[in-house]
JSON list of C-alpha atoms in Angstrom, two decimals:
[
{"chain": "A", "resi": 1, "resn": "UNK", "atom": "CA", "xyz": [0.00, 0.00, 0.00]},
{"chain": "A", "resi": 2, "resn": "UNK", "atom": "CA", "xyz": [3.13, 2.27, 1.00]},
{"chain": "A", "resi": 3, "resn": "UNK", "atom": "CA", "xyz": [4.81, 1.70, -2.48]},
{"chain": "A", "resi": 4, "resn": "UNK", "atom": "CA", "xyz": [1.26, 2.76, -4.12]},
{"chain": "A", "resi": 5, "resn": "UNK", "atom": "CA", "xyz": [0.33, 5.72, -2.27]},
{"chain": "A", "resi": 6, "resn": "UNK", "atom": "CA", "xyz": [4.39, 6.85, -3.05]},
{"chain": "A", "resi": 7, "resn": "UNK", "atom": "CA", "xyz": [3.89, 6.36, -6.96]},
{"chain": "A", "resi": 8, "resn": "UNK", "atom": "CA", "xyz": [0.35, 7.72, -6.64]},
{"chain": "A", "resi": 9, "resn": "UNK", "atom": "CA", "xyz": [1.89, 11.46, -4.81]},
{"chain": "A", "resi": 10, "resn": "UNK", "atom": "CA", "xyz": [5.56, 10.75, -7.61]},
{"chain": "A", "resi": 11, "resn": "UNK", "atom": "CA", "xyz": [2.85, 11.31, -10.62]},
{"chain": "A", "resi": 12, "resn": "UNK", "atom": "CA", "xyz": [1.43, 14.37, -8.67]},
{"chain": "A", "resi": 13, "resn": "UNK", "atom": "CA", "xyz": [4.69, 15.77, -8.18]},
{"chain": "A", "resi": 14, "resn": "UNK", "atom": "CA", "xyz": [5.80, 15.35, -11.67]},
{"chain": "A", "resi": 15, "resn": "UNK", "atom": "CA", "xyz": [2.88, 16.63, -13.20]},
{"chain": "A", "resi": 16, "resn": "UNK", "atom": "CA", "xyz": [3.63, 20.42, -13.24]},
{"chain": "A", "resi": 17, "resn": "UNK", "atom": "CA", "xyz": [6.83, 19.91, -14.82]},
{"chain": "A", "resi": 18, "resn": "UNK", "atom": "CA", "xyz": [5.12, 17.72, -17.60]},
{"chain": "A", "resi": 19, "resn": "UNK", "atom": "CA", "xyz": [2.69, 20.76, -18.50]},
{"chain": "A", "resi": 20, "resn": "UNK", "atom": "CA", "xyz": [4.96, 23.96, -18.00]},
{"chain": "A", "resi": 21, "resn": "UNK", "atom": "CA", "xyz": [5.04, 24.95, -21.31]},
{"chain": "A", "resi": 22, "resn": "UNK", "atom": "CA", "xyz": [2.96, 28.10, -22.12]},
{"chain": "A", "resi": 23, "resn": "UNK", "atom": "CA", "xyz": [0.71, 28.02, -24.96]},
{"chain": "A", "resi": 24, "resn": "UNK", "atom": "CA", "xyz": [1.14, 31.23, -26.34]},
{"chain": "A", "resi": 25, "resn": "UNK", "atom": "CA", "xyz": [-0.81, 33.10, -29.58]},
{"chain": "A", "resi": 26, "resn": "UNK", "atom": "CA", "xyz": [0.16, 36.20, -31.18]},
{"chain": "A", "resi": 27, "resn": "UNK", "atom": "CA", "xyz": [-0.43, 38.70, -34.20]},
{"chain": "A", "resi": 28, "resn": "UNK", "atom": "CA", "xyz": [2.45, 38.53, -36.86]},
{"chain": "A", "resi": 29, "resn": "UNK", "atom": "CA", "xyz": [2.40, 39.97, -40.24]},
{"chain": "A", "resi": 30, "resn": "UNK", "atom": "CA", "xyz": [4.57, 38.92, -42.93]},
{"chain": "A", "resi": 31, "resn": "UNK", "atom": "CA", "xyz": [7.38, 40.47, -43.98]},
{"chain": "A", "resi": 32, "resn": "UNK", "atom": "CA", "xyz": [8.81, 38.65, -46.83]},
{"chain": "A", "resi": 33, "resn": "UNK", "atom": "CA", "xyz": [8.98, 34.95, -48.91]},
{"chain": "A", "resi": 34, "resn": "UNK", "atom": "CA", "xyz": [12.32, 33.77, -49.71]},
{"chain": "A", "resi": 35, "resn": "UNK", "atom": "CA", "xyz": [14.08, 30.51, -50.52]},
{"chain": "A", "resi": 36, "resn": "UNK", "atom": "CA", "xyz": [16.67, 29.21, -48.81]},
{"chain": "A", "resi": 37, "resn": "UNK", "atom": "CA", "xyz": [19.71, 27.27, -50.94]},
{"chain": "A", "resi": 38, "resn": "UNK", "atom": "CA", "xyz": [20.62, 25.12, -48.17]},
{"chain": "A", "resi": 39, "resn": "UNK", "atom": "CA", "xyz": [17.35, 23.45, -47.38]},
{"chain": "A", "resi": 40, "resn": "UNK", "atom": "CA", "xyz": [16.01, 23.91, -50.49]},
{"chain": "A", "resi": 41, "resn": "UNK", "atom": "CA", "xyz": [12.63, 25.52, -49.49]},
{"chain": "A", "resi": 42, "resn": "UNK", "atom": "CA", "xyz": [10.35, 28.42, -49.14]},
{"chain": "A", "resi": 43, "resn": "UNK", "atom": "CA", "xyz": [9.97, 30.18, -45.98]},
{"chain": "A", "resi": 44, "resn": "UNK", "atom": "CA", "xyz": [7.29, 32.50, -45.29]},
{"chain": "A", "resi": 45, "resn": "UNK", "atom": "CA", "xyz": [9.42, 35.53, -42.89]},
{"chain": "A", "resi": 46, "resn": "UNK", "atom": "CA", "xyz": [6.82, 37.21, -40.25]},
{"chain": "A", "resi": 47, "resn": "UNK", "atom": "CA", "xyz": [7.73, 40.31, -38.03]},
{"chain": "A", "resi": 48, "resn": "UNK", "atom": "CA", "xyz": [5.73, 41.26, -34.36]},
{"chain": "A", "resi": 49, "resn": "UNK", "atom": "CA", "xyz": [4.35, 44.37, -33.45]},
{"chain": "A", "resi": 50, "resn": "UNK", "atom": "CA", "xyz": [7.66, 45.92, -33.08]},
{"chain": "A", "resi": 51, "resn": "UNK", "atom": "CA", "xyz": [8.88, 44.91, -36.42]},
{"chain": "A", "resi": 52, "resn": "UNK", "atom": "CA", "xyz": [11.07, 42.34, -34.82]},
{"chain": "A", "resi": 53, "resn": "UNK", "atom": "CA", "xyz": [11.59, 38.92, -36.75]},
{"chain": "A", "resi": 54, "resn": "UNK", "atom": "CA", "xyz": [9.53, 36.61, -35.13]},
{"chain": "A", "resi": 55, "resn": "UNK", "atom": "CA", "xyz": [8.97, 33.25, -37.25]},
{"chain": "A", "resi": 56, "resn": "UNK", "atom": "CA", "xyz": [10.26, 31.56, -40.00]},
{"chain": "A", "resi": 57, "resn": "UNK", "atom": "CA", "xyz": [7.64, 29.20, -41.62]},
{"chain": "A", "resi": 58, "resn": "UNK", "atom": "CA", "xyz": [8.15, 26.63, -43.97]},
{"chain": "A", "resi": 59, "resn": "UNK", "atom": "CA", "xyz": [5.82, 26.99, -46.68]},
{"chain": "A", "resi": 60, "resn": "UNK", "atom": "CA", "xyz": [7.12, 24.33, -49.43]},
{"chain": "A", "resi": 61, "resn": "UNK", "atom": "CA", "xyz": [10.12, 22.29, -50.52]},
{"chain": "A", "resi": 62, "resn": "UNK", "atom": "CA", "xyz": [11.79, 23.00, -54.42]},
{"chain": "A", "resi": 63, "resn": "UNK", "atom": "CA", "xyz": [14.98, 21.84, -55.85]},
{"chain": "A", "resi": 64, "resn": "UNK", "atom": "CA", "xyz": [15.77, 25.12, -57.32]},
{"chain": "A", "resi": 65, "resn": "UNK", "atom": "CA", "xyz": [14.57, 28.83, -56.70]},
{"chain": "A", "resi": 66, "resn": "UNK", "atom": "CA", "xyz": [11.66, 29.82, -59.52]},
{"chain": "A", "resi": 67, "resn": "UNK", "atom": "CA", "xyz": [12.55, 33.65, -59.13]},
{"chain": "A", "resi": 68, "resn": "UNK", "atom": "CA", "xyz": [9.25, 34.16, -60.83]},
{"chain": "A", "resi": 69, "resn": "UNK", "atom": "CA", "xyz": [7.47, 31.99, -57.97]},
{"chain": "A", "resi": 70, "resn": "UNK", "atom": "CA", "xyz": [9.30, 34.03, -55.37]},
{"chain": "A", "resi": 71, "resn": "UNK", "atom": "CA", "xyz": [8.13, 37.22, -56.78]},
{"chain": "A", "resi": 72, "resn": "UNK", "atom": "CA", "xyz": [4.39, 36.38, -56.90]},
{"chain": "A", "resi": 73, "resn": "UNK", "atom": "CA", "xyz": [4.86, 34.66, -53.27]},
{"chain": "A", "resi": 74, "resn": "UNK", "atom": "CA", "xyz": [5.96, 38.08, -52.34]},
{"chain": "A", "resi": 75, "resn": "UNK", "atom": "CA", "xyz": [3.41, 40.35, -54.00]},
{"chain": "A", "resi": 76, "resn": "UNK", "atom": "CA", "xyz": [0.60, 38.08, -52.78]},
{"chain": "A", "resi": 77, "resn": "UNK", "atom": "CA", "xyz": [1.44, 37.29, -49.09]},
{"chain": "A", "resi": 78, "resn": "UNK", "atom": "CA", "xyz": [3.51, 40.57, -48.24]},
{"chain": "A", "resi": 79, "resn": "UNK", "atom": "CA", "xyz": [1.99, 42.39, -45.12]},
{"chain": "A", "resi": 80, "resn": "UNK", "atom": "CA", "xyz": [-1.07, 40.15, -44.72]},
{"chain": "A", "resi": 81, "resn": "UNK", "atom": "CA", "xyz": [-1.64, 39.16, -41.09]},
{"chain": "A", "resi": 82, "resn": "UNK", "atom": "CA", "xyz": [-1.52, 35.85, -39.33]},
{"chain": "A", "resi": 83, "resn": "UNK", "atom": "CA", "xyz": [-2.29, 34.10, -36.50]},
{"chain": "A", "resi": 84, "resn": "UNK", "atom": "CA", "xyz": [0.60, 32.58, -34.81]},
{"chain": "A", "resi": 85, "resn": "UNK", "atom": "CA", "xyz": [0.20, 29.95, -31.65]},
{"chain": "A", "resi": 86, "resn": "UNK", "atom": "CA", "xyz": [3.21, 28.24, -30.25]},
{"chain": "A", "resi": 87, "resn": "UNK", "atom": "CA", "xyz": [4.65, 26.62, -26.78]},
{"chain": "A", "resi": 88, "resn": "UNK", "atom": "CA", "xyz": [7.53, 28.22, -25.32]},
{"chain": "A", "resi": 89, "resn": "UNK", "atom": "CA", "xyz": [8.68, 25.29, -22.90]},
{"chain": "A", "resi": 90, "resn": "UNK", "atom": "CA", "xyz": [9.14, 28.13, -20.14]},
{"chain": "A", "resi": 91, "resn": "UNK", "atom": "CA", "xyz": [12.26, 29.06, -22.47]},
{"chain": "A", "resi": 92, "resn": "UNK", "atom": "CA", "xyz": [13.75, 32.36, -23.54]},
{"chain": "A", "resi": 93, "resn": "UNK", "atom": "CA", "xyz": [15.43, 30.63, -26.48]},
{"chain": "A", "resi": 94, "resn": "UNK", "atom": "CA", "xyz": [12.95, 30.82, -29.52]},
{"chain": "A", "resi": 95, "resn": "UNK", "atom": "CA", "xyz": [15.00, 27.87, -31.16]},
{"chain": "A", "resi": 96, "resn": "UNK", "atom": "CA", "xyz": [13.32, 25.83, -28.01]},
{"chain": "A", "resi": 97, "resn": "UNK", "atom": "CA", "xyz": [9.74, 27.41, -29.14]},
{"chain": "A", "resi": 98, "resn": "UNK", "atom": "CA", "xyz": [7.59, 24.65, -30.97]},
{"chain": "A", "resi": 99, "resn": "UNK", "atom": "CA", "xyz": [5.18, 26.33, -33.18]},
{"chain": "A", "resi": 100, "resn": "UNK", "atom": "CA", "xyz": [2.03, 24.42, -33.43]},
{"chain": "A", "resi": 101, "resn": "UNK", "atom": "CA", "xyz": [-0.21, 26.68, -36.35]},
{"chain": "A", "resi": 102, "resn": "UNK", "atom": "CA", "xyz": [0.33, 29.44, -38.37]},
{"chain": "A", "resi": 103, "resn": "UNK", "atom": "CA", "xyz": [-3.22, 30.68, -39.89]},
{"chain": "A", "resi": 104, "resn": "UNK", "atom": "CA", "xyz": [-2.84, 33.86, -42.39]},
{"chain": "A", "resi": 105, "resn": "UNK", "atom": "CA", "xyz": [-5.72, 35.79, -41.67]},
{"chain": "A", "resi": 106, "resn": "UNK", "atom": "CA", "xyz": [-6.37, 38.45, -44.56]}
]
């Protein structure tokens, strides 16, 4: 009975360190689509309110950089808003961040 009631109050204990990260959601508004060489995909660049970069989404894989795809990515998706929720894991470092959606909303 002692074992259980000391596994039952180790779960309890553990439990806020199992859900400390924040859920967090915020307005972003995209600042520019670019590829990137080196992983060979399209990212979707957002700022915050202060203009600050804030995420870097990828939006799809190519081999090679369509210059005219990049420039329509821009003109179409440049300054619309989104939608961004994402756990922080109680961490300062944003490479620790996990985002979990991304929803352009104009």
């Amino acid at each position: 009975m002692k074992k259980a009631i000391c596994a039952f109050l180790f779960a309890f204990l553990l439990l806020p360190g199992l859900a400390a990260a924040q859920e967090h959601t915020e307005q972003a508004t995209i600042k520019k689509v670019y590829y990137d060489k080196e992983t060979q995909a399209y990212y979707i660049q957002t700022v915050d309110k202060n203009q600050e970069e804030f995420w870097h989404y990828g939006l799809v894989f190519a081999l090679k950089e369509d210059k005219a795809l990049t420039k329509y990515l821009n003109q179409t998706l440049m300054n619309k808003k989104a939608v961004v929720t994402y756990e922080d894991y109680e961490s300062d470092d944003a490479e620790d961040w996990e985002l979990l959606e991304f929803v352009i909303t104009n």
